[in-house]
XYZ file of N, CA and C in Angstrom:
639
model
N -94.702 -74.869 -83.417
C -95.800 -75.884 -82.330
C -97.198 -76.096 -83.164
N -97.403 -77.507 -82.933
C -98.623 -77.756 -83.906
C -99.959 -77.268 -82.930
N -100.913 -77.002 -83.728
C -101.871 -76.489 -82.961
C -102.678 -77.641 -82.241
N -103.256 -77.209 -80.858
C -103.985 -78.450 -79.994
C -105.340 -78.485 -80.562
N -105.791 -79.586 -80.152
C -107.355 -79.789 -80.356
C -107.992 -79.839 -79.245
N -109.201 -79.186 -79.436
C -110.209 -78.926 -78.557
C -110.847 -80.123 -77.888
N -111.204 -79.995 -76.703
C -112.139 -81.028 -76.096
C -113.096 -81.505 -77.018
N -114.007 -80.411 -77.577
C -114.929 -80.286 -78.072
C -114.652 -81.141 -79.379
N -113.753 -80.711 -80.211
C -113.224 -81.369 -81.454
C -112.824 -82.683 -81.360
N -112.247 -83.176 -80.164
C -111.752 -84.653 -80.180
C -113.104 -85.202 -80.107
N -114.205 -84.957 -79.248
C -115.262 -85.639 -79.238
C -116.396 -85.720 -80.479
N -116.106 -84.596 -81.151
C -116.699 -84.793 -82.296
C -115.993 -85.362 -83.703
N -114.785 -85.624 -83.451
C -113.990 -86.143 -84.766
C -114.877 -87.569 -85.156
N -114.694 -87.911 -86.479
C -115.264 -88.882 -87.040
C -114.213 -89.778 -87.533
N -114.205 -90.993 -87.715
C -113.403 -91.997 -88.108
C -114.033 -93.001 -88.880
N -113.392 -93.274 -90.033
C -113.612 -94.177 -91.002
C -113.244 -95.736 -90.417
N -114.193 -96.733 -90.239
C -113.731 -98.254 -89.927
C -114.286 -99.098 -90.812
N -113.699 -100.200 -90.842
C -114.150 -101.161 -91.837
C -115.187 -102.061 -91.118
N -116.292 -102.337 -91.988
C -117.407 -102.992 -91.373
C -117.131 -104.598 -91.442
N -116.276 -104.818 -90.796
C -116.244 -106.497 -90.523
C -117.312 -107.283 -90.131
N -117.383 -108.473 -90.509
C -118.440 -109.374 -90.133
C -118.082 -110.516 -89.933
N -118.893 -111.533 -89.347
C -118.187 -112.816 -88.977
C -117.186 -113.141 -88.017
N -116.305 -114.103 -88.158
C -115.315 -114.200 -87.145
C -114.317 -113.196 -87.184
N -114.041 -112.459 -88.308
C -113.412 -111.213 -88.295
C -113.866 -110.190 -87.348
N -115.252 -110.045 -87.534
C -115.875 -108.880 -86.553
C -115.584 -109.471 -85.126
N -115.695 -110.668 -84.843
C -115.664 -111.204 -83.421
C -114.281 -111.327 -82.945
N -113.280 -111.133 -83.584
C -111.921 -111.188 -83.169
C -111.234 -109.745 -83.313
N -111.495 -108.787 -84.396
C -110.924 -107.797 -84.765
C -111.849 -106.362 -84.456
N -112.866 -106.698 -84.027
C -113.734 -105.561 -83.971
C -114.032 -104.658 -85.340
N -114.454 -103.283 -85.369
C -114.491 -102.764 -86.643
C -113.166 -101.635 -86.509
N -112.154 -102.112 -87.208
C -110.924 -101.355 -87.164
C -110.820 -100.153 -88.095
N -109.940 -99.282 -87.886
C -109.685 -98.330 -88.966
C -108.570 -99.268 -89.717
N -108.492 -99.114 -91.329
C -107.503 -99.687 -92.150
C -106.325 -98.599 -92.272
N -105.888 -98.041 -91.147
C -104.412 -97.513 -91.345
C -103.711 -97.771 -90.183
N -102.558 -97.389 -90.112
C -101.808 -97.533 -88.846
C -100.968 -98.828 -88.698
N -100.659 -99.607 -87.840
C -99.620 -100.841 -87.565
C -100.474 -102.022 -87.038
N -100.544 -103.039 -87.478
C -100.670 -104.188 -86.812
C -99.588 -105.195 -86.857
N -99.600 -106.020 -85.853
C -98.409 -107.076 -85.880
C -98.851 -108.303 -85.744
N -98.327 -109.406 -86.323
C -98.587 -110.843 -86.284
C -97.246 -111.658 -86.138
N -97.409 -112.519 -85.172
C -96.102 -113.176 -84.943
C -96.621 -114.801 -84.330
N -95.545 -115.592 -84.742
C -95.856 -116.946 -84.290
C -94.594 -117.805 -85.178
N -94.634 -119.021 -84.355
C -93.560 -120.231 -84.985
C -93.663 -120.540 -86.092
N -92.957 -121.261 -86.899
C -93.066 -121.794 -88.191
C -94.074 -123.136 -87.809
N -95.082 -123.389 -88.778
C -95.860 -124.600 -88.694
C -97.089 -124.190 -87.907
N -97.033 -123.035 -87.302
C -98.294 -122.790 -86.138
C -99.637 -122.215 -87.055
N -99.443 -122.264 -88.348
C -100.511 -121.800 -89.196
C -100.452 -120.033 -89.563
N -99.482 -119.729 -89.047
C -99.162 -118.008 -89.392
C -99.401 -117.515 -90.911
N -98.541 -118.359 -91.789
C -98.652 -117.821 -93.327
C -100.198 -118.111 -93.615
N -100.965 -119.067 -93.515
C -102.274 -119.291 -93.706
C -103.009 -118.259 -93.188
N -102.978 -117.922 -92.105
C -103.751 -116.911 -91.180
C -103.551 -115.647 -92.048
N -102.403 -115.139 -92.211
C -101.874 -113.856 -93.033
C -102.451 -114.075 -94.458
N -102.588 -115.072 -94.964
C -103.034 -115.162 -96.383
C -104.669 -114.933 -96.405
N -105.252 -115.529 -95.206
C -106.540 -115.576 -94.796
C -107.099 -113.774 -94.768
N -106.396 -113.382 -94.034
C -106.700 -111.907 -93.723
C -106.296 -111.213 -94.893
N -105.240 -111.554 -95.693
C -104.957 -110.755 -96.918
C -106.316 -110.494 -97.656
N -106.792 -111.760 -97.682
C -107.843 -111.858 -98.722
C -109.320 -111.493 -98.429
N -109.292 -111.486 -96.912
C -110.585 -110.629 -96.249
C -110.798 -109.143 -96.634
N -109.116 -108.609 -96.178
C -109.076 -107.222 -96.484
C -109.144 -106.635 -97.562
N -108.860 -107.723 -98.750
C -108.891 -107.165 -100.390
C -110.266 -106.791 -100.478
N -111.439 -107.246 -99.822
C -112.713 -106.921 -99.934
C -112.963 -105.479 -99.584
N -111.803 -104.639 -98.871
C -112.018 -103.310 -98.352
C -111.035 -102.366 -99.209
N -109.731 -102.748 -99.732
C -109.016 -102.160 -100.431
C -107.958 -102.917 -100.832
N -106.870 -102.286 -101.680
C -106.019 -102.954 -102.471
C -104.951 -103.413 -101.420
N -104.719 -104.556 -101.653
C -103.580 -105.340 -100.641
C -102.360 -105.625 -101.388
N -101.164 -105.045 -100.740
C -99.829 -105.645 -101.246
C -99.119 -106.602 -100.232
N -98.720 -107.990 -100.632
C -97.976 -108.765 -99.752
C -96.766 -108.783 -100.203
N -95.728 -107.970 -99.211
C -94.482 -108.063 -99.699
C -93.723 -109.432 -99.004
N -93.357 -110.433 -99.936
C -92.694 -111.705 -99.257
C -91.397 -111.349 -99.455
N -90.687 -111.072 -98.435
C -89.144 -110.727 -98.061
C -88.671 -112.107 -98.151
N -89.164 -112.893 -97.235
C -88.440 -114.247 -96.992
C -88.571 -115.135 -98.375
N -89.710 -115.531 -98.694
C -89.974 -116.568 -99.610
C -89.677 -116.087 -101.062
N -90.431 -114.816 -101.103
C -90.790 -114.475 -102.655
C -91.592 -115.243 -103.442
N -91.666 -115.008 -104.629
C -92.558 -116.164 -105.463
C -91.801 -117.548 -105.506
N -92.488 -118.213 -104.908
C -92.045 -119.698 -104.827
C -93.198 -120.713 -104.623
N -92.735 -121.957 -104.884
C -93.783 -122.953 -105.068
C -94.642 -123.182 -103.765
N -93.994 -122.938 -102.546
C -94.499 -123.053 -101.208
C -95.545 -122.033 -100.697
N -94.960 -120.735 -101.281
C -96.009 -119.733 -101.080
C -97.228 -119.789 -102.390
N -97.004 -120.199 -103.572
C -97.747 -120.465 -104.468
C -99.106 -121.344 -103.654
N -98.651 -122.434 -103.301
C -99.373 -123.631 -102.679
C -100.302 -122.829 -101.386
N -99.777 -122.105 -100.771
C -100.326 -121.192 -99.723
C -101.385 -120.575 -100.182
N -101.074 -119.710 -101.242
C -101.949 -118.966 -101.994
C -103.053 -119.474 -102.369
N -102.980 -120.671 -102.987
C -103.958 -121.633 -103.554
C -104.936 -122.117 -102.338
N -104.293 -122.729 -101.399
C -104.962 -123.212 -100.005
C -106.148 -122.269 -99.600
N -105.627 -120.870 -99.577
C -106.899 -119.986 -99.136
C -107.725 -119.601 -100.455
N -107.633 -120.095 -101.506
C -108.615 -119.478 -102.631
C -108.204 -117.972 -102.869
N -107.042 -117.776 -103.080
C -106.842 -116.333 -103.182
C -107.309 -115.791 -104.478
N -107.650 -116.708 -105.518
C -107.821 -116.308 -106.699
C -109.413 -115.420 -106.482
N -110.076 -115.455 -105.569
C -111.306 -114.602 -105.383
C -111.100 -113.600 -104.865
N -109.737 -112.900 -104.650
C -109.764 -111.559 -104.325
C -109.297 -110.959 -105.436
N -109.205 -111.428 -106.725
C -108.892 -110.881 -108.000
C -107.714 -109.932 -108.067
N -107.777 -108.863 -108.541
C -106.793 -107.831 -108.751
C -106.520 -106.934 -107.572
N -107.411 -107.061 -106.527
C -107.129 -106.303 -105.412
C -106.036 -106.713 -104.450
N -105.154 -107.814 -104.939
C -104.298 -108.136 -104.140
C -103.088 -108.240 -104.924
N -101.729 -108.213 -104.617
C -100.670 -108.098 -105.531
C -99.517 -108.633 -104.590
N -98.727 -109.613 -105.175
C -97.565 -110.151 -104.454
C -96.247 -109.330 -104.973
N -95.608 -108.750 -103.690
C -94.052 -107.786 -104.138
C -93.181 -109.259 -103.824
N -92.231 -109.301 -104.847
C -91.253 -110.227 -104.819
C -90.011 -109.710 -104.098
N -89.782 -109.836 -102.663
C -88.626 -109.378 -102.048
C -88.326 -107.884 -102.380
N -89.518 -107.097 -102.119
C -89.386 -105.743 -102.562
C -88.742 -104.960 -101.319
N -87.466 -104.232 -101.232
C -87.040 -103.874 -100.055
C -87.350 -102.510 -99.855
N -87.215 -101.781 -98.486
C -87.893 -100.621 -98.098
C -87.674 -99.301 -99.400
N -86.633 -99.020 -99.748
C -86.239 -98.114 -101.018
C -87.496 -98.187 -102.259
N -87.716 -99.418 -102.800
C -88.527 -99.650 -103.722
C -90.183 -99.586 -103.287
N -90.249 -100.483 -101.849
C -91.587 -100.245 -101.445
C -91.850 -98.890 -101.169
N -91.130 -97.736 -100.614
C -91.630 -96.429 -100.410
C -91.927 -95.768 -101.905
N -91.098 -96.163 -102.701
C -91.385 -95.456 -104.233
C -92.638 -96.021 -104.644
N -93.066 -97.258 -104.501
C -94.264 -97.751 -104.963
C -95.651 -96.993 -104.314
N -95.497 -96.862 -102.881
C -96.300 -96.175 -102.082
C -96.501 -94.655 -102.312
N -95.523 -94.419 -102.939
C -95.896 -92.637 -103.167
C -96.222 -92.474 -104.755
N -96.793 -93.614 -105.078
C -97.587 -93.424 -106.466
C -99.111 -93.226 -106.072
N -99.593 -92.396 -107.416
C -101.114 -92.443 -107.112
C -101.541 -93.881 -107.202
N -102.821 -94.056 -106.693
C -103.334 -95.364 -106.574
C -102.315 -96.342 -106.062
N -101.741 -96.140 -105.195
C -100.929 -97.391 -104.590
C -101.650 -98.088 -103.485
N -101.278 -99.456 -103.336
C -102.135 -100.011 -102.232
C -102.411 -99.479 -101.153
N -103.527 -99.676 -100.434
C -103.725 -98.877 -99.143
C -103.166 -99.814 -97.784
N -103.051 -101.208 -98.229
C -103.025 -102.390 -97.161
C -101.527 -102.762 -97.612
N -100.384 -103.002 -96.842
C -99.279 -103.250 -96.883
C -98.820 -104.505 -96.025
N -98.739 -105.821 -96.324
C -97.986 -106.728 -95.593
C -96.720 -106.979 -95.456
N -95.717 -107.180 -94.694
C -94.142 -107.032 -94.911
C -94.101 -108.369 -94.053
N -93.745 -109.218 -94.579
C -93.230 -110.744 -94.297
C -91.753 -111.027 -94.674
N -90.553 -110.917 -93.692
C -91.267 -110.557 -92.273
C -90.231 -109.436 -91.953
N -90.361 -108.957 -90.927
C -89.953 -107.587 -90.197
C -88.281 -107.749 -90.052
N -88.001 -109.167 -89.986
C -86.593 -109.156 -89.535
C -85.843 -109.291 -91.050
N -86.589 -109.347 -92.280
C -85.913 -109.529 -93.627
C -86.120 -108.228 -94.209
N -86.506 -107.173 -93.389
C -86.558 -105.794 -93.870
C -85.254 -105.203 -93.415
N -84.125 -105.222 -94.253
C -82.947 -104.802 -93.694
C -82.227 -103.585 -94.628
N -81.528 -102.926 -94.032
C -81.881 -102.205 -92.526
C -83.134 -101.609 -92.245
N -83.622 -101.898 -90.935
C -84.891 -101.153 -90.760
C -84.656 -100.930 -89.201
N -85.005 -99.915 -88.475
C -84.931 -99.140 -87.261
C -85.942 -98.790 -86.799
N -86.240 -98.266 -85.650
C -87.399 -97.538 -85.179
C -87.289 -96.250 -85.679
N -86.268 -95.729 -85.949
C -86.375 -94.381 -87.005
C -87.116 -94.573 -88.158
N -86.490 -95.416 -88.706
C -87.302 -95.804 -90.237
C -88.753 -96.126 -89.859
N -89.183 -96.812 -88.809
C -90.264 -97.261 -88.784
C -91.412 -96.306 -88.653
N -90.932 -95.318 -87.776
C -91.792 -93.974 -87.341
C -92.029 -93.088 -88.733
N -90.867 -92.888 -89.573
C -90.741 -92.442 -90.768
C -91.801 -93.082 -91.602
N -91.706 -94.148 -91.701
C -92.901 -94.770 -92.740
C -94.249 -94.637 -92.451
N -94.555 -94.478 -91.042
C -95.901 -94.198 -90.425
C -96.319 -92.785 -90.763
N -95.261 -91.883 -90.522
C -95.548 -90.466 -90.811
C -95.561 -89.926 -92.134
N -95.070 -90.937 -93.024
C -94.829 -90.531 -94.449
C -96.268 -90.889 -95.093
N -96.922 -92.131 -94.732
C -97.892 -92.961 -95.318
C -98.954 -92.883 -94.190
N -99.591 -91.822 -93.668
C -100.497 -92.018 -92.420
C -101.697 -92.619 -92.866
N -102.088 -92.944 -94.197
C -103.410 -93.391 -94.302
C -103.414 -94.621 -94.932
N -102.305 -95.248 -94.541
C -101.848 -96.721 -95.282
C -102.095 -97.418 -93.718
N -102.151 -98.802 -94.085
C -102.439 -99.790 -92.932
C -101.030 -100.745 -93.146
N -100.192 -100.831 -92.247
C -98.870 -101.534 -92.372
C -99.015 -103.111 -91.357
N -99.265 -104.211 -92.151
C -99.257 -105.201 -91.299
C -97.671 -106.044 -90.892
N -97.112 -106.287 -90.149
C -95.966 -106.568 -90.052
C -95.975 -107.995 -89.507
N -95.049 -108.982 -89.957
C -94.786 -110.143 -89.518
C -93.601 -110.476 -89.021
N -93.621 -111.094 -87.817
C -92.432 -111.117 -86.982
C -92.168 -112.611 -86.702
N -91.036 -112.929 -86.827
C -90.412 -114.117 -86.234
C -90.524 -114.338 -84.943
N -90.122 -115.491 -84.327
C -90.190 -115.770 -82.969
C -88.997 -116.582 -82.387
N -88.475 -116.541 -81.182
C -87.590 -117.608 -80.703
C -88.029 -118.760 -80.386
N -87.308 -119.584 -79.756
C -87.620 -121.125 -79.341
C -88.886 -121.164 -78.267
N -88.649 -120.007 -77.558
C -89.846 -119.966 -76.175
C -91.107 -119.312 -76.729
N -91.340 -118.859 -78.223
C -92.130 -118.228 -78.672
C -92.236 -116.591 -78.595
N -91.191 -116.055 -77.982
C -91.201 -114.720 -77.959
C -90.753 -113.981 -79.091
N -91.056 -112.874 -79.159
C -90.474 -112.180 -80.378
C -89.008 -111.868 -80.395
N -88.259 -111.997 -81.516
C -86.991 -112.397 -81.706
C -85.862 -110.988 -81.395
N -86.339 -109.914 -81.452
C -85.735 -108.540 -81.245
C -86.310 -107.549 -80.666
N -85.643 -106.426 -80.069
C -86.251 -105.197 -79.437
C -87.365 -104.473 -80.314
N -86.846 -104.205 -81.696
C -87.685 -103.560 -82.634
C -89.122 -104.165 -82.828
N -89.133 -105.481 -83.034
C -90.300 -106.221 -83.038
C -91.430 -105.914 -81.769
N -90.621 -106.103 -80.610
C -91.182 -105.612 -79.251
C -91.951 -104.281 -79.372
N -90.936 -103.399 -79.709
C -91.429 -101.913 -79.722
C -92.571 -101.853 -80.553
N -92.638 -102.559 -81.755
C -93.798 -102.343 -83.060
C -94.897 -102.985 -82.223
N -94.550 -104.063 -81.163
C -96.052 -104.779 -80.730
C -96.581 -103.635 -79.542
N -95.697 -102.754 -79.112
C -96.566 -101.688 -78.231
C -97.107 -100.798 -78.969
N -96.762 -100.353 -80.126
C -97.207 -99.290 -81.097
C -98.504 -99.844 -81.565
N -98.534 -101.113 -82.141
C -99.736 -101.774 -82.991
C -100.895 -101.357 -82.287
N -101.857 -101.220 -83.197
C -103.247 -101.244 -82.782
C -104.090 -102.607 -82.602
N -103.409 -103.517 -83.638
C -104.044 -104.900 -83.400
C -102.806 -105.939 -83.412
N -102.651 -106.648 -82.423
C -101.516 -107.628 -82.134
C -102.116 -109.039 -82.146
N -101.443 -109.751 -82.939
C -102.206 -111.235 -83.240
C -100.871 -112.251 -83.003
N -100.968 -113.246 -81.915
C -100.063 -113.991 -81.706
C -100.708 -115.332 -82.420
N -99.917 -116.113 -83.317
C -100.391 -117.276 -83.765
C -99.721 -118.531 -82.999
N -100.548 -119.468 -82.628
C -99.969 -120.968 -82.158
C -101.142 -121.750 -82.291
N -100.722 -122.911 -82.486
C -101.693 -124.293 -82.653
C -102.793 -123.812 -83.625
N -102.657 -123.268 -84.846
C -103.590 -123.023 -85.726
C -105.005 -121.993 -85.212
N -104.650 -121.357 -84.086
C -105.099 -120.274 -83.631
C -104.806 -119.055 -83.538
N -105.319 -117.835 -83.907
C -104.824 -116.587 -83.798
C -105.551 -115.891 -82.490
N -104.639 -115.514 -81.489
C -104.960 -114.746 -80.472
C -104.957 -113.272 -80.731
N -105.947 -112.492 -80.639
C -106.062 -111.311 -81.196
C -106.387 -110.339 -79.851
N -105.259 -109.535 -79.971
C -105.538 -108.276 -78.971
C -105.833 -106.908 -79.957
N -107.168 -106.244 -79.512
C -107.355 -105.069 -80.505
C -107.921 -103.965 -79.875
N -107.292 -102.784 -80.206
C -107.881 -101.490 -79.349
C -109.351 -101.132 -79.966
N -110.235 -102.149 -81.019
C -111.373 -101.819 -81.453
C -112.225 -102.655 -80.895
N -111.952 -103.411 -79.601
C -112.793 -104.018 -79.147
C -113.844 -103.460 -78.442
N -114.920 -103.961 -78.600
C -116.169 -103.289 -77.959
C -117.378 -104.602 -77.485
N -116.723 -104.548 -76.074
C -117.390 -106.188 -75.281
C -118.842 -105.874 -75.332
N -119.302 -104.656 -75.200
C -120.836 -104.843 -74.935
C -121.728 -105.284 -76.171
N -120.841 -105.197 -77.520
C -121.491 -105.824 -78.951
C -120.834 -107.050 -79.344
N -120.141 -107.448 -78.485
C -119.207 -108.929 -78.547
C -118.427 -108.706 -79.875
N -117.890 -107.677 -80.039
C -116.915 -107.188 -81.349
C -115.605 -107.121 -80.843
N -114.505 -108.077 -81.298
C -113.431 -108.109 -81.015
C -113.149 -108.517 -79.848
N -111.859 -109.446 -79.838
C -111.136 -110.050 -78.832
C -111.028 -111.619 -78.738
N -112.155 -112.237 -79.951
C -112.358 -113.446 -79.859
C -110.990 -114.159 -80.563
N -110.915 -115.557 -79.908
C -109.825 -116.291 -80.806
C -110.058 -116.552 -82.112
N -109.423 -116.411 -83.273
C -109.586 -116.617 -84.640
C -109.299 -118.225 -84.863
N -110.092 -119.351 -85.261
C -109.529 -120.493 -85.878
C -109.121 -120.478 -87.126
N -108.157 -120.862 -87.237
C -107.291 -120.784 -88.544
C -107.596 -122.163 -89.233
N -107.545 -123.306 -88.609
C -107.876 -124.613 -89.308
C -108.105 -125.438 -87.944
N -109.622 -125.509 -88.281
C -110.310 -126.200 -86.966
C -109.830 -127.738 -86.506
N -109.304 -128.657 -87.465
C -108.872 -129.939 -87.001
C -107.585 -129.836 -86.523
N -106.801 -129.006 -87.114
C -105.240 -128.689 -86.468
C -105.713 -127.979 -85.341
N -106.324 -127.011 -84.917
C -106.474 -126.483 -83.660
C -106.997 -127.411 -82.645
N -107.661 -128.419 -82.776
C -108.488 -129.245 -82.131
C -107.436 -130.244 -81.358
N -106.446 -130.952 -82.604
C -105.461 -131.848 -82.394
C -104.384 -131.061 -81.423
N -103.828 -129.917 -81.680
C -102.662 -129.295 -81.042
C -103.226 -128.936 -79.583
N -104.476 -128.267 -79.157
C -104.882 -127.666 -78.037
C -105.367 -129.022 -77.088
N -105.720 -130.061 -77.709
C -105.836 -131.157 -76.807
C -104.652 -131.951 -76.281
N -103.432 -131.893 -77.525
C -102.517 -131.967 -76.728
C -101.836 -131.001 -75.631
N -102.307 -130.106 -75.549
C -101.823 -128.986 -74.549
C -102.483 -129.417 -73.131
N -103.465 -130.162 -73.116
C -104.503 -130.238 -71.802
C -103.410 -131.360 -70.894
């Protein structure tokens, strides 16, 4: 049996948070860069662009590994990489070319491994189960895992595992019409930190949402 934590120690505990600013602060708050986040959205919604914008921003706080299981190193991914000016992130971001779970775990077990891991997408990480998900979190408690998920024709998560991960995630991000709708456990309404919609592409968002009225 593990040792219980006293009321006093709960209240006295200190946590390291990322000092976000601008639109990221308004949408995400000041998060811990560990645990799990989930991003989902339809093809053509701006999901890839948003994910790469987020990767570029997070590279200012730690080393990021983007595991592209669907596309891998491809012309379309290269163009998306260029679209967000990823060169500005320098050596703080790397692309993993369709790296499966055993190889990814071996990488993360090395010294000076990336602190932030983006898995694109969850459905391509095969086989992957709830048990393996919990083991990944337990074995790498100081890492931040950002899972990208596919959706069905109705815009809902495609499988039960994705739904379970959504409930577990500290930050949940639905992308639609070039907006990211962020639900964050780090929201502080008194300071206006967290919970605001994130605009991925202003003109695209204006056109899409005008058409929904």
